[in-house]
Amino acid sequence: MAITDKTRKALWAKSGNRCILCRIELVQEVESSNSNLIIGQECHIVSEKGKGPRANPSFKGNYDDYNNLMLLCANDHKRIDDLTEIYTTEKLLQFKQNHENWVRTTLEKDVTAFANDQENIRSLPLIKSGKQLLDIINGVHMSDFDNEELNTIEEAEKVGNLFDLLKDYIDILEDMRMTDIAKLGIELNGEIAELKEMGFLVFGTKRHIKLRGENFKDLGAFETASIVIVRKDNPSIVSDFLIAKFSNKMNFGF
Ligand SMILES: [Zn+2]
């Protein structure tokens, strides 16, 4: 038996097009093209091969049924099949249930949350090094920086300092010498570490943002550095990603 279209549709819909374990978007835009890159994998919980992951001779039913399948990213697919002592059948079924509940309750709060997924919900990876930050700001035309509400002057200075530093370098990074870029990376490592000590995490990615001017005139798409600083207990953090709504459009001239 193969996985039917009906089962496949249910699997993608109930998972909200996200990996059940890390919640990364499984349909991602490919840079400079209109097509979508599909990185989701439809994985068997109980393998139908005798010695495959979680194989169970007493398994009754259809291996390609919805109940025996889950949607994962390639990394997590490999992980669950390599570490079967950790990722048992029972655990995976529980993860799948939890994830589907999360998708459903998110949809109850906001019915458009996933309908317009490409424009709304984004997964921003956790930034762990200055080098990662420099890769994000290198060659962009705009910055889109944001942070969670800050409580003290000290917090405001620390967060503001990182954003100011990045803004200063966006325009000149391309002309800088490799040695200076490397040194800047190390300085930024220190900034990230100090923010972490204060309880903040940095997330970021490059995005294409469509700009609209007066009368909604389309000004084209611009490569943008999106960087968000939030407290480490922010509920939108799911493993190494910040999942949040980010608009793909910006309006000017109103
Ligand atoms: Zn994953």
Short mmCIF file of C-alpha atoms and ligand atoms in Angstrom, two decimals:
data_model
loop_
_atom_site.label_atom_id
_atom_site.label_comp_id
_atom_site.label_asym_id
_atom_site.label_seq_id
_atom_site.Cartn_x
_atom_site.Cartn_y
_atom_site.Cartn_z
CA MET A 1 0.00 0.00 0.00
CA ALA A 2 1.08 3.53 -0.61
CA ILE A 3 0.06 6.65 1.29
CA THR A 4 -3.20 7.89 -0.22
CA ASP A 5 -3.80 11.50 -1.19
CA LYS A 6 -6.51 11.72 1.44
CA THR A 7 -4.14 10.58 4.20
CA ARG A 8 -1.42 12.90 2.93
CA LYS A 9 -3.76 15.90 2.97
CA ALA A 10 -4.90 15.12 6.52
CA LEU A 11 -1.32 14.75 7.65
CA TRP A 12 -0.24 18.15 6.31
CA ALA A 13 -3.39 19.96 7.38
CA LYS A 14 -3.48 18.65 10.95
CA SER A 15 0.21 19.38 11.39
CA GLY A 16 -0.24 22.95 10.21
CA ASN A 17 2.54 22.32 7.63
CA ARG A 18 5.00 22.11 10.48
CA CYS A 19 7.42 19.51 11.78
CA ILE A 20 5.80 17.76 14.73
CA LEU A 21 9.00 17.94 16.79
CA CYS A 22 10.61 21.32 16.05
CA ARG A 23 7.63 23.12 14.44
CA ILE A 24 9.72 24.49 11.60
CA GLU A 25 7.70 25.40 8.52
CA LEU A 26 7.86 22.52 6.09
CA VAL A 27 7.06 24.55 3.02
CA GLN A 28 9.67 27.21 2.59
CA GLU A 29 10.15 29.85 -0.03
CA VAL A 30 13.14 29.41 -2.27
CA GLU A 31 15.11 32.59 -2.69
CA SER A 32 14.60 34.37 -6.01
CA SER A 33 11.97 31.96 -7.25
CA ASN A 34 8.25 31.60 -6.91
CA SER A 35 8.30 27.91 -6.19
CA ASN A 36 8.18 26.42 -2.72
CA LEU A 37 10.75 24.05 -1.37
CA ILE A 38 9.12 21.15 0.42
CA ILE A 39 11.29 19.83 3.19
CA GLY A 40 8.63 17.86 5.04
CA GLN A 41 8.85 14.09 5.23
CA GLU A 42 5.95 11.73 5.82
CA CYS A 43 7.41 9.29 8.32
CA HIS A 44 6.26 5.92 9.58
CA ILE A 45 5.96 5.59 13.33
CA VAL A 46 6.11 1.75 13.25
CA SER A 47 8.33 0.57 10.39
CA GLU A 48 6.88 -2.03 8.09
CA LYS A 49 10.33 -3.54 7.58
CA GLY A 50 11.10 -6.40 9.99
CA LYS A 51 14.17 -4.71 11.48
CA GLY A 52 13.18 -1.11 10.75
CA PRO A 53 12.72 1.55 13.45
CA ARG A 54 10.09 0.59 16.07
CA ALA A 55 9.16 -2.53 14.07
CA ASN A 56 6.56 -4.54 15.91
CA PRO A 57 5.51 -8.04 14.74
CA SER A 58 2.17 -7.68 16.50
CA PHE A 59 1.31 -4.43 14.69
CA LYS A 60 -2.14 -4.80 13.16
CA GLY A 61 -3.46 -2.48 10.52
CA ASN A 62 -2.16 -0.51 7.58
CA TYR A 63 1.34 0.95 7.91
CA ASP A 64 0.42 3.77 5.53
CA ASP A 65 -2.61 4.84 7.54
CA TYR A 66 -2.86 8.29 9.07
CA ASN A 67 -2.47 6.77 12.55
CA ASN A 68 0.98 5.39 11.75
CA LEU A 69 2.34 8.48 10.04
CA MET A 70 3.76 11.78 11.19
CA LEU A 71 5.13 14.83 9.43
CA LEU A 72 8.74 15.74 10.23
CA CYS A 73 11.63 17.77 8.91
CA ALA A 74 14.53 15.76 7.49
CA ASN A 75 16.68 16.31 10.61
CA ASP A 76 14.04 15.05 13.00
CA HIS A 77 13.16 12.13 10.72
CA LYS A 78 16.75 10.97 10.96
CA ARG A 79 16.81 11.61 14.70
CA ILE A 80 13.72 9.52 15.50
CA ASP A 81 14.95 6.63 13.34
CA ASP A 82 18.48 6.74 14.84
CA LEU A 83 17.39 7.08 18.46
CA THR A 84 14.57 4.57 18.74
CA GLU A 85 15.21 3.97 22.48
CA ILE A 86 14.27 7.62 23.07
CA TYR A 87 11.68 8.00 20.33
CA THR A 88 9.46 5.04 21.10
CA THR A 89 6.10 4.44 19.43
CA GLU A 90 4.27 5.67 22.55
CA LYS A 91 6.35 8.87 22.77
CA LEU A 92 5.89 9.67 19.07
CA LEU A 93 2.13 9.19 19.29
CA GLN A 94 2.12 11.54 22.27
CA PHE A 95 4.21 14.17 20.42
CA LYS A 96 1.88 13.90 17.44
CA GLN A 97 -1.17 14.40 19.67
CA ASN A 98 0.40 17.39 21.45
CA HIS A 99 1.38 19.01 18.18
CA GLU A 100 -2.07 18.57 16.64
CA ASN A 101 -3.61 20.10 19.77
CA TRP A 102 -1.24 23.05 19.45
CA VAL A 103 -2.20 23.57 15.80
CA ARG A 104 -5.90 23.32 16.63
CA THR A 105 -5.82 25.76 19.56
CA THR A 106 -3.74 28.20 17.52
CA LEU A 107 -6.33 28.04 14.78
CA GLU A 108 -9.12 28.57 17.29
CA LYS A 109 -7.46 31.78 18.43
CA ASP A 110 -6.81 33.01 14.92
CA VAL A 111 -8.39 31.24 11.99
CA THR A 112 -6.10 32.96 9.53
CA ALA A 113 -2.94 31.89 11.34
CA PHE A 114 -2.13 29.07 8.98
CA ALA A 115 -4.38 29.87 6.05
CA ASN A 116 -1.93 32.50 4.97
CA ASP A 117 1.12 30.83 6.34
CA GLN A 118 3.61 32.16 3.83
CA GLU A 119 2.85 35.70 4.86
CA ASN A 120 2.23 35.34 8.52
CA ILE A 121 3.96 32.81 10.67
CA ARG A 122 7.71 32.57 10.47
CA SER A 123 10.29 30.51 12.26
CA LEU A 124 13.31 32.61 13.15
CA PRO A 125 16.37 30.54 14.10
CA LEU A 126 18.23 31.20 17.36
CA ILE A 127 21.40 33.22 16.79
CA LYS A 128 24.35 31.73 18.62
CA SER A 129 27.29 33.63 17.15
CA GLY A 130 28.36 37.00 15.84
CA LYS A 131 29.21 35.35 12.54
CA GLN A 132 25.54 34.31 12.14
CA LEU A 133 24.45 37.92 12.77
CA LEU A 134 26.92 39.21 10.19
CA ASP A 135 25.69 36.69 7.61
CA ILE A 136 22.16 38.04 8.16
CA ILE A 137 23.05 41.71 7.78
CA ASN A 138 25.49 41.19 4.91
CA GLY A 139 24.08 42.59 1.66
CA VAL A 140 20.62 43.52 2.95
CA HIS A 141 18.85 46.76 2.01
CA MET A 142 16.77 47.23 5.13
CA SER A 143 16.64 46.28 8.77
CA ASP A 144 13.57 45.12 10.64
CA PHE A 145 14.60 44.96 14.30
CA ASP A 146 12.26 44.31 17.18
CA ASN A 147 12.39 43.42 20.85
CA GLU A 148 10.18 42.35 23.68
CA GLU A 149 9.20 45.04 26.19
CA LEU A 150 12.19 46.08 28.31
CA ASN A 151 12.05 46.79 32.03
CA THR A 152 15.24 48.61 32.94
CA ILE A 153 17.58 51.22 31.50
CA GLU A 154 20.31 48.62 31.57
CA GLU A 155 18.23 46.29 29.39
CA ALA A 156 17.36 49.10 27.00
CA GLU A 157 21.02 50.04 26.65
CA LYS A 158 22.15 46.49 26.02
CA VAL A 159 19.48 45.72 23.43
CA GLY A 160 19.74 49.14 21.78
CA ASN A 161 23.49 48.84 21.62
CA LEU A 162 23.37 45.63 19.59
CA PHE A 163 20.81 47.07 17.16
CA ASP A 164 22.82 50.29 16.75
CA LEU A 165 25.98 48.34 16.11
CA LEU A 166 24.30 46.22 13.43
CA LYS A 167 22.72 49.24 11.75
CA ASP A 168 26.11 50.96 11.60
CA TYR A 169 27.64 48.04 9.79
CA ILE A 170 24.86 47.11 7.35
CA ASP A 171 26.02 49.63 4.75
CA ILE A 172 29.75 49.17 5.09
CA LEU A 173 30.10 45.45 5.71
CA GLU A 174 30.59 44.63 2.03
CA ASP A 175 33.61 46.93 1.82
CA MET A 176 35.25 45.79 5.03
CA ARG A 177 38.42 43.73 5.22
CA MET A 178 38.08 40.10 6.28
CA THR A 179 40.17 40.71 9.40
CA ASP A 180 37.91 43.52 10.54
CA ILE A 181 34.81 41.43 9.84
CA ALA A 182 36.27 38.60 11.91
CA LYS A 183 37.00 41.02 14.78
CA LEU A 184 33.48 42.42 14.57
CA GLY A 185 32.14 38.86 14.76
CA ILE A 186 34.01 38.38 18.03
CA GLU A 187 32.69 41.66 19.42
CA LEU A 188 29.17 40.51 18.54
CA ASN A 189 29.78 37.14 20.25
CA GLY A 190 30.35 39.15 23.41
CA GLU A 191 27.14 41.15 22.92
CA ILE A 192 25.12 37.94 22.42
CA ALA A 193 26.69 36.40 25.54
CA GLU A 194 25.94 39.48 27.66
CA LEU A 195 22.33 39.56 26.49
CA LYS A 196 22.03 35.87 27.36
CA GLU A 197 23.30 36.60 30.87
CA MET A 198 20.53 39.20 31.20
CA GLY A 199 18.00 36.56 30.12
CA PHE A 200 17.60 37.51 26.45
CA LEU A 201 17.91 35.45 23.29
CA VAL A 202 18.50 36.74 19.78
CA PHE A 203 16.64 35.31 16.78
CA GLY A 204 17.02 36.34 13.19
CA THR A 205 16.87 35.63 9.50
CA LYS A 206 17.02 37.32 6.12
CA ARG A 207 13.63 37.98 4.56
CA HIS A 208 12.22 39.53 1.42
CA ILE A 209 9.85 42.33 2.32
CA LYS A 210 7.55 43.97 -0.19
CA LEU A 211 7.43 47.72 0.16
CA ARG A 212 4.40 49.78 -0.70
CA GLY A 213 4.46 53.54 -0.94
CA GLU A 214 1.77 56.14 -1.36
CA ASN A 215 -1.54 54.80 -2.69
CA PHE A 216 -0.21 51.27 -2.15
CA LYS A 217 2.21 51.71 -5.01
CA ASP A 218 4.35 48.61 -5.23
CA LEU A 219 7.98 49.56 -4.63
CA GLY A 220 9.32 46.04 -5.07
CA ALA A 221 10.84 43.47 -2.75
CA PHE A 222 13.86 44.24 -0.61
CA GLU A 223 16.18 41.93 1.20
CA THR A 224 15.79 42.65 4.89
CA ALA A 225 17.57 41.62 8.08
CA SER A 226 14.93 40.59 10.61
CA ILE A 227 16.30 40.36 14.12
CA VAL A 228 14.20 39.94 17.24
CA ILE A 229 15.38 39.92 20.85
CA VAL A 230 13.09 38.27 23.40
CA ARG A 231 13.31 36.97 26.95
CA LYS A 232 14.29 33.33 27.15
CA ASP A 233 10.95 32.32 28.68
CA ASN A 234 8.97 33.80 25.77
CA PRO A 235 6.20 31.29 24.94
CA SER A 236 6.83 31.67 21.21
CA ILE A 237 10.22 29.98 21.54
CA VAL A 238 10.05 26.38 20.39
CA SER A 239 13.40 24.61 20.73
CA ASP A 240 15.81 26.73 18.67
CA PHE A 241 13.21 28.82 16.87
CA LEU A 242 11.07 31.85 17.56
CA ILE A 243 7.68 31.28 15.98
CA ALA A 244 5.81 34.48 15.46
CA LYS A 245 3.86 36.55 13.04
CA PHE A 246 5.92 38.76 10.81
CA SER A 247 4.37 40.65 7.97
CA ASN A 248 5.97 40.35 4.55
CA LYS A 249 4.76 43.80 3.60
CA MET A 250 5.56 47.27 4.83
CA ASN A 251 3.64 50.39 3.96
CA PHE A 252 5.14 53.84 3.68
CA GLY A 253 3.70 57.24 2.91
CA PHE A 254 0.42 57.18 4.82
ZN ZN B 1 11.90 19.10 12.84
#
